[in-house]
Amino acid sequence: DMSLKASRRENEYGLRFTGYLAIKTAGSYTFSLRSDDGSRLFIDGEMAINNDGVHGGITQTKALELKPGWHKVVVQYFQGSSGAELGFTYEGPGVAVQPVPLWHEQ
């Protein structure tokens, strides 16, 4: 599960979450990545969202055309100081807005 509890520190750390997303229906899928501080989303090795930098909570979205099959998803996150937040959802044909299941890589 994608959680900041994976960190053993409160500030100045980075995390990487990975997973595979099963797409059943071809079409446009909208991904939303919210973070305080920086984050980046990669799908199938390509950067889809760059929400990098030291900032308060900011949400960025990106619509992507995806074909049926498994797609590799990677979220990179870093926490500077004060305020920590990370959220990642998607929606698309036949899929209501929901979190993307990812796990922490050590």
CSV table of N, CA and C in Angstrom, one decimal:
chain,number,residue,atom,x,y,z
A,1,ASP,N,0.8,-1.2,0.0
A,1,ASP,CA,0.0,0.0,0.0
A,1,ASP,C,0.9,1.2,0.0
A,2,MET,N,0.5,2.3,-0.8
A,2,MET,CA,1.3,3.5,-0.9
A,2,MET,C,1.0,4.3,0.4
A,3,SER,N,2.0,4.4,1.3
A,3,SER,CA,1.9,5.1,2.5
A,3,SER,C,3.2,5.8,2.9
A,4,LEU,N,3.1,7.0,3.4
A,4,LEU,CA,4.4,7.6,3.9
A,4,LEU,C,4.9,7.0,5.2
A,5,LYS,N,4.1,6.1,5.8
A,5,LYS,CA,4.5,5.4,7.0
A,5,LYS,C,5.7,4.4,6.7
A,6,ALA,N,6.0,4.2,5.4
A,6,ALA,CA,7.1,3.4,5.0
A,6,ALA,C,8.5,4.0,5.4
A,7,SER,N,8.4,5.4,5.6
A,7,SER,CA,9.7,6.1,6.0
A,7,SER,C,9.9,5.9,7.5
A,8,ARG,N,11.2,5.8,7.8
A,8,ARG,CA,11.5,5.8,9.2
A,8,ARG,C,11.9,7.2,9.8
A,9,ARG,N,11.7,8.2,8.9
A,9,ARG,CA,12.0,9.5,9.3
A,9,ARG,C,10.8,10.4,9.1
A,10,GLU,N,10.8,11.6,9.7
A,10,GLU,CA,9.7,12.6,9.5
A,10,GLU,C,10.0,13.6,8.4
A,11,ASN,N,11.3,13.9,8.2
A,11,ASN,CA,11.7,14.8,7.2
A,11,ASN,C,13.0,14.3,6.5
A,12,GLU,N,13.2,15.0,5.3
A,12,GLU,CA,14.3,14.7,4.5
A,12,GLU,C,14.5,13.2,4.2
A,13,TYR,N,13.5,12.7,3.4
A,13,TYR,CA,13.6,11.3,2.9
A,13,TYR,C,13.0,11.2,1.5
A,14,GLY,N,13.2,10.1,0.9
A,14,GLY,CA,12.6,9.8,-0.4
A,14,GLY,C,12.1,8.4,-0.4
A,15,LEU,N,11.0,8.2,-1.2
A,15,LEU,CA,10.4,6.9,-1.3
A,15,LEU,C,10.1,6.6,-2.8
A,16,ARG,N,10.1,5.4,-3.1
A,16,ARG,CA,9.8,4.9,-4.5
A,16,ARG,C,8.7,3.8,-4.3
A,17,PHE,N,7.6,4.0,-5.0
A,17,PHE,CA,6.5,3.0,-5.0
A,17,PHE,C,6.4,2.5,-6.4
A,18,THR,N,6.1,1.2,-6.5
A,18,THR,CA,6.0,0.6,-7.9
A,18,THR,C,4.7,-0.4,-7.9
A,19,GLY,N,4.3,-0.6,-9.0
A,19,GLY,CA,3.1,-1.6,-9.2
A,19,GLY,C,2.8,-1.8,-10.6
A,20,TYR,N,1.9,-2.6,-10.9
A,20,TYR,CA,1.4,-2.8,-12.3
A,20,TYR,C,-0.1,-2.6,-12.3
A,21,LEU,N,-0.6,-1.8,-13.2
A,21,LEU,CA,-2.0,-1.5,-13.4
A,21,LEU,C,-2.6,-2.3,-14.5
A,22,ALA,N,-3.6,-3.1,-14.2
A,22,ALA,CA,-4.3,-3.9,-15.3
A,22,ALA,C,-5.4,-3.0,-15.9
A,23,ILE,N,-5.2,-2.8,-17.2
A,23,ILE,CA,-6.2,-2.0,-18.0
A,23,ILE,C,-7.0,-3.0,-18.8
A,24,LYS,N,-8.3,-3.0,-18.6
A,24,LYS,CA,-9.2,-3.9,-19.4
A,24,LYS,C,-9.8,-3.3,-20.6
A,25,THR,N,-10.0,-2.0,-20.6
A,25,THR,CA,-10.6,-1.3,-21.7
A,25,THR,C,-9.7,-0.2,-22.2
A,26,ALA,N,-9.5,-0.2,-23.5
A,26,ALA,CA,-8.7,0.8,-24.1
A,26,ALA,C,-9.4,2.2,-24.0
A,27,GLY,N,-8.6,3.2,-23.8
A,27,GLY,CA,-9.2,4.5,-23.7
A,27,GLY,C,-8.4,5.5,-22.9
A,28,SER,N,-9.0,6.7,-22.6
A,28,SER,CA,-8.3,7.7,-21.9
A,28,SER,C,-8.5,7.5,-20.4
A,29,TYR,N,-7.4,7.5,-19.7
A,29,TYR,CA,-7.3,7.3,-18.2
A,29,TYR,C,-6.7,8.6,-17.6
A,30,THR,N,-7.3,9.1,-16.6
A,30,THR,CA,-6.8,10.3,-16.0
A,30,THR,C,-6.2,10.0,-14.6
A,31,PHE,N,-4.9,10.4,-14.5
A,31,PHE,CA,-4.1,10.1,-13.3
A,31,PHE,C,-4.0,11.4,-12.5
A,32,SER,N,-4.1,11.4,-11.2
A,32,SER,CA,-3.9,12.6,-10.4
A,32,SER,C,-2.9,12.3,-9.3
A,33,LEU,N,-1.9,13.1,-9.2
A,33,LEU,CA,-0.8,12.9,-8.2
A,33,LEU,C,-0.8,14.2,-7.4
A,34,ARG,N,-1.0,14.0,-6.0
A,34,ARG,CA,-0.9,15.1,-5.1
A,34,ARG,C,0.2,14.9,-4.1
A,35,SER,N,1.0,15.9,-3.9
A,35,SER,CA,2.1,15.8,-3.0
A,35,SER,C,2.6,17.1,-2.4
A,36,ASP,N,3.2,16.9,-1.2
A,36,ASP,CA,3.8,18.0,-0.4
A,36,ASP,C,5.0,17.3,0.2
A,37,ASP,N,6.1,17.3,-0.4
A,37,ASP,CA,6.8,18.1,-1.4
A,37,ASP,C,6.7,17.5,-2.8
A,38,GLY,N,7.8,17.0,-3.3
A,38,GLY,CA,7.9,16.7,-4.7
A,38,GLY,C,7.5,15.2,-5.0
A,39,SER,N,7.0,15.0,-6.2
A,39,SER,CA,6.7,13.7,-6.7
A,39,SER,C,6.7,13.6,-8.2
A,40,ARG,N,6.9,12.4,-8.7
A,40,ARG,CA,6.9,12.2,-10.2
A,40,ARG,C,6.2,10.9,-10.4
A,41,LEU,N,5.5,10.8,-11.5
A,41,LEU,CA,4.8,9.6,-12.0
A,41,LEU,C,5.4,9.1,-13.3
A,42,PHE,N,5.7,7.8,-13.3
A,42,PHE,CA,6.2,7.2,-14.6
A,42,PHE,C,5.2,6.1,-14.9
A,43,ILE,N,4.8,6.0,-16.1
A,43,ILE,CA,4.0,4.9,-16.6
A,43,ILE,C,4.7,4.2,-17.8
A,44,ASP,N,5.0,2.9,-17.7
A,44,ASP,CA,5.7,2.2,-18.7
A,44,ASP,C,7.0,2.9,-19.0
A,45,GLY,N,7.7,3.4,-18.0
A,45,GLY,CA,9.0,4.0,-18.2
A,45,GLY,C,9.0,5.5,-18.7
A,46,GLU,N,7.9,6.0,-18.9
A,46,GLU,CA,7.8,7.4,-19.4
A,46,GLU,C,7.2,8.3,-18.3
A,47,MET,N,7.9,9.5,-18.1
A,47,MET,CA,7.4,10.4,-17.1
A,47,MET,C,6.0,11.0,-17.6
A,48,ALA,N,5.0,10.8,-16.8
A,48,ALA,CA,3.7,11.3,-17.1
A,48,ALA,C,3.3,12.5,-16.3
A,49,ILE,N,3.8,12.6,-15.1
A,49,ILE,CA,3.5,13.8,-14.2
A,49,ILE,C,4.8,14.2,-13.5
A,50,ASN,N,5.2,15.5,-13.6
A,50,ASN,CA,6.3,16.0,-12.9
A,50,ASN,C,5.8,17.0,-11.9
A,51,ASN,N,5.7,16.6,-10.6
A,51,ASN,CA,5.2,17.5,-9.6
A,51,ASN,C,6.4,17.7,-8.6
A,52,ASP,N,7.5,17.9,-9.1
A,52,ASP,CA,8.8,17.9,-8.3
A,52,ASP,C,8.9,19.3,-7.7
A,53,GLY,N,9.8,19.4,-6.7
A,53,GLY,CA,10.2,20.6,-6.1
A,53,GLY,C,9.7,20.7,-4.7
A,54,VAL,N,10.2,21.7,-3.9
A,54,VAL,CA,9.7,21.9,-2.6
A,54,VAL,C,8.5,22.8,-2.6
A,55,HIS,N,7.4,22.3,-2.2
A,55,HIS,CA,6.1,23.1,-2.2
A,55,HIS,C,5.1,22.5,-1.3
A,56,GLY,N,4.1,23.2,-1.0
A,56,GLY,CA,2.9,22.7,-0.2
A,56,GLY,C,2.1,21.7,-1.1
A,57,GLY,N,1.0,21.3,-0.6
A,57,GLY,CA,0.2,20.3,-1.4
A,57,GLY,C,-0.3,20.8,-2.7
A,58,ILE,N,0.2,20.2,-3.8
A,58,ILE,CA,-0.2,20.5,-5.1
A,58,ILE,C,-0.7,19.2,-5.8
A,59,THR,N,-1.8,19.3,-6.6
A,59,THR,CA,-2.3,18.2,-7.4
A,59,THR,C,-2.1,18.5,-8.8
A,60,GLN,N,-1.5,17.5,-9.5
A,60,GLN,CA,-1.4,17.6,-11.0
A,60,GLN,C,-2.0,16.4,-11.6
A,61,THR,N,-2.7,16.6,-12.8
A,61,THR,CA,-3.4,15.5,-13.4
A,61,THR,C,-2.8,15.4,-14.9
A,62,LYS,N,-3.0,14.2,-15.4
A,62,LYS,CA,-2.6,13.9,-16.8
A,62,LYS,C,-3.5,12.8,-17.3
A,63,ALA,N,-4.1,13.0,-18.5
A,63,ALA,CA,-4.9,12.0,-19.2
A,63,ALA,C,-4.0,11.3,-20.2
A,64,LEU,N,-4.0,10.0,-20.2
A,64,LEU,CA,-3.2,9.2,-21.1
A,64,LEU,C,-4.1,8.1,-21.8
A,65,GLU,N,-3.8,7.9,-23.0
A,65,GLU,CA,-4.5,6.8,-23.8
A,65,GLU,C,-3.7,5.5,-23.5
A,66,LEU,N,-4.4,4.6,-22.9
A,66,LEU,CA,-3.8,3.3,-22.6
A,66,LEU,C,-4.5,2.1,-23.3
A,67,LYS,N,-3.8,1.2,-23.7
A,67,LYS,CA,-4.3,-0.1,-24.3
A,67,LYS,C,-4.5,-1.1,-23.3
A,68,PRO,N,-5.3,-2.1,-23.5
A,68,PRO,CA,-5.5,-3.2,-22.6
A,68,PRO,C,-4.2,-3.9,-22.3
A,69,GLY,N,-4.1,-4.4,-21.0
A,69,GLY,CA,-2.9,-5.1,-20.6
A,69,GLY,C,-2.3,-4.5,-19.3
A,70,TRP,N,-1.2,-5.0,-18.9
A,70,TRP,CA,-0.5,-4.5,-17.7
A,70,TRP,C,0.4,-3.4,-18.0
A,71,HIS,N,0.4,-2.3,-17.2
A,71,HIS,CA,1.2,-1.2,-17.3
A,71,HIS,C,2.0,-0.9,-16.0
A,72,LYS,N,3.3,-0.8,-16.2
A,72,LYS,CA,4.2,-0.6,-15.0
A,72,LYS,C,4.0,0.9,-14.5
A,73,VAL,N,3.8,1.1,-13.2
A,73,VAL,CA,3.6,2.4,-12.6
A,73,VAL,C,4.6,2.6,-11.5
A,74,VAL,N,5.3,3.7,-11.6
A,74,VAL,CA,6.3,4.1,-10.5
A,74,VAL,C,6.0,5.5,-10.1
A,75,VAL,N,5.9,5.7,-8.7
A,75,VAL,CA,5.8,7.0,-8.1
A,75,VAL,C,7.0,7.3,-7.3
A,76,GLN,N,7.7,8.4,-7.6
A,76,GLN,CA,8.9,8.8,-6.8
A,76,GLN,C,8.4,10.0,-5.9
A,77,TYR,N,8.8,10.0,-4.6
A,77,TYR,CA,8.4,11.0,-3.7
A,77,TYR,C,9.5,11.5,-2.8
A,78,PHE,N,9.6,12.8,-2.5
A,78,PHE,CA,10.6,13.2,-1.5
A,78,PHE,C,9.9,14.2,-0.6
A,79,GLN,N,10.3,14.1,0.7
A,79,GLN,CA,9.8,15.0,1.7
A,79,GLN,C,11.0,15.8,2.2
A,80,GLY,N,10.8,17.1,2.2
A,80,GLY,CA,11.8,18.1,2.7
A,80,GLY,C,11.5,18.2,4.2
A,81,SER,N,10.9,19.3,4.6
A,81,SER,CA,10.6,19.6,6.0
A,81,SER,C,9.2,20.1,6.1
A,82,SER,N,8.6,19.8,7.2
A,82,SER,CA,7.2,20.2,7.5
A,82,SER,C,6.2,19.8,6.4
A,83,GLY,N,5.0,19.4,6.8
A,83,GLY,CA,4.0,19.0,5.9
A,83,GLY,C,4.4,17.9,5.0
A,84,ALA,N,3.8,16.7,5.1
A,84,ALA,CA,4.0,15.6,4.2
A,84,ALA,C,2.7,15.0,3.7
A,85,GLU,N,2.6,14.9,2.4
A,85,GLU,CA,1.4,14.4,1.8
A,85,GLU,C,1.6,13.7,0.5
A,86,LEU,N,1.0,12.6,0.2
A,86,LEU,CA,1.1,11.9,-1.0
A,86,LEU,C,-0.2,11.2,-1.3
A,87,GLY,N,-0.8,11.5,-2.5
A,87,GLY,CA,-2.0,10.8,-2.9
A,87,GLY,C,-1.9,10.5,-4.4
A,88,PHE,N,-2.5,9.4,-4.9
A,88,PHE,CA,-2.4,9.0,-6.3
A,88,PHE,C,-3.7,8.2,-6.6
A,89,THR,N,-4.5,8.8,-7.6
A,89,THR,CA,-5.7,8.1,-8.0
A,89,THR,C,-5.7,8.1,-9.6
A,90,TYR,N,-6.7,7.3,-10.0
A,90,TYR,CA,-6.9,7.2,-11.5
A,90,TYR,C,-8.4,6.9,-11.7
A,91,GLU,N,-8.8,7.2,-13.0
A,91,GLU,CA,-10.2,6.9,-13.4
A,91,GLU,C,-10.1,6.7,-14.9
A,92,GLY,N,-11.1,6.0,-15.5
A,92,GLY,CA,-11.1,5.8,-16.9
A,92,GLY,C,-12.4,5.1,-17.3
A,93,PRO,N,-12.4,4.5,-18.5
A,93,PRO,CA,-13.6,3.8,-19.0
A,93,PRO,C,-14.0,2.7,-18.0
A,94,GLY,N,-15.2,2.8,-17.4
A,94,GLY,CA,-15.6,1.8,-16.5
A,94,GLY,C,-14.9,1.7,-15.2
A,95,VAL,N,-14.1,2.7,-14.9
A,95,VAL,CA,-13.3,2.7,-13.6
A,95,VAL,C,-13.6,4.1,-12.9
A,96,ALA,N,-14.3,4.0,-11.7
A,96,ALA,CA,-14.5,5.2,-11.0
A,96,ALA,C,-13.2,5.7,-10.3
A,97,VAL,N,-13.1,6.9,-9.9
A,97,VAL,CA,-11.9,7.4,-9.2
A,97,VAL,C,-11.6,6.5,-8.1
A,98,GLN,N,-10.3,6.1,-8.1
A,98,GLN,CA,-9.8,5.2,-7.0
A,98,GLN,C,-8.3,5.2,-6.9
A,99,PRO,N,-7.8,4.9,-5.7
A,99,PRO,CA,-6.3,4.9,-5.5
A,99,PRO,C,-5.7,3.8,-6.4
A,100,VAL,N,-4.5,4.1,-6.8
A,100,VAL,CA,-3.7,3.0,-7.5
A,100,VAL,C,-2.9,2.2,-6.5
A,101,PRO,N,-3.1,0.9,-6.5
A,101,PRO,CA,-2.4,0.1,-5.5
A,101,PRO,C,-0.9,0.0,-5.9
A,102,LEU,N,-0.1,0.5,-5.0
A,102,LEU,CA,1.4,0.5,-5.2
A,102,LEU,C,2.1,0.0,-3.9
A,103,TRP,N,3.3,-0.5,-4.0
A,103,TRP,CA,4.0,-0.9,-2.8
A,103,TRP,C,5.4,-0.2,-2.8
A,104,HIS,N,5.9,-0.1,-1.6
A,104,HIS,CA,7.2,0.6,-1.3
A,104,HIS,C,8.3,-0.3,-1.7
A,105,GLU,N,9.3,0.2,-2.4
A,105,GLU,CA,10.5,-0.5,-2.7
A,105,GLU,C,11.6,-0.1,-1.7
A,106,GLN,N,12.2,-1.1,-1.1
A,106,GLN,CA,13.3,-0.7,-0.2
A,106,GLN,C,14.7,-0.7,-0.9
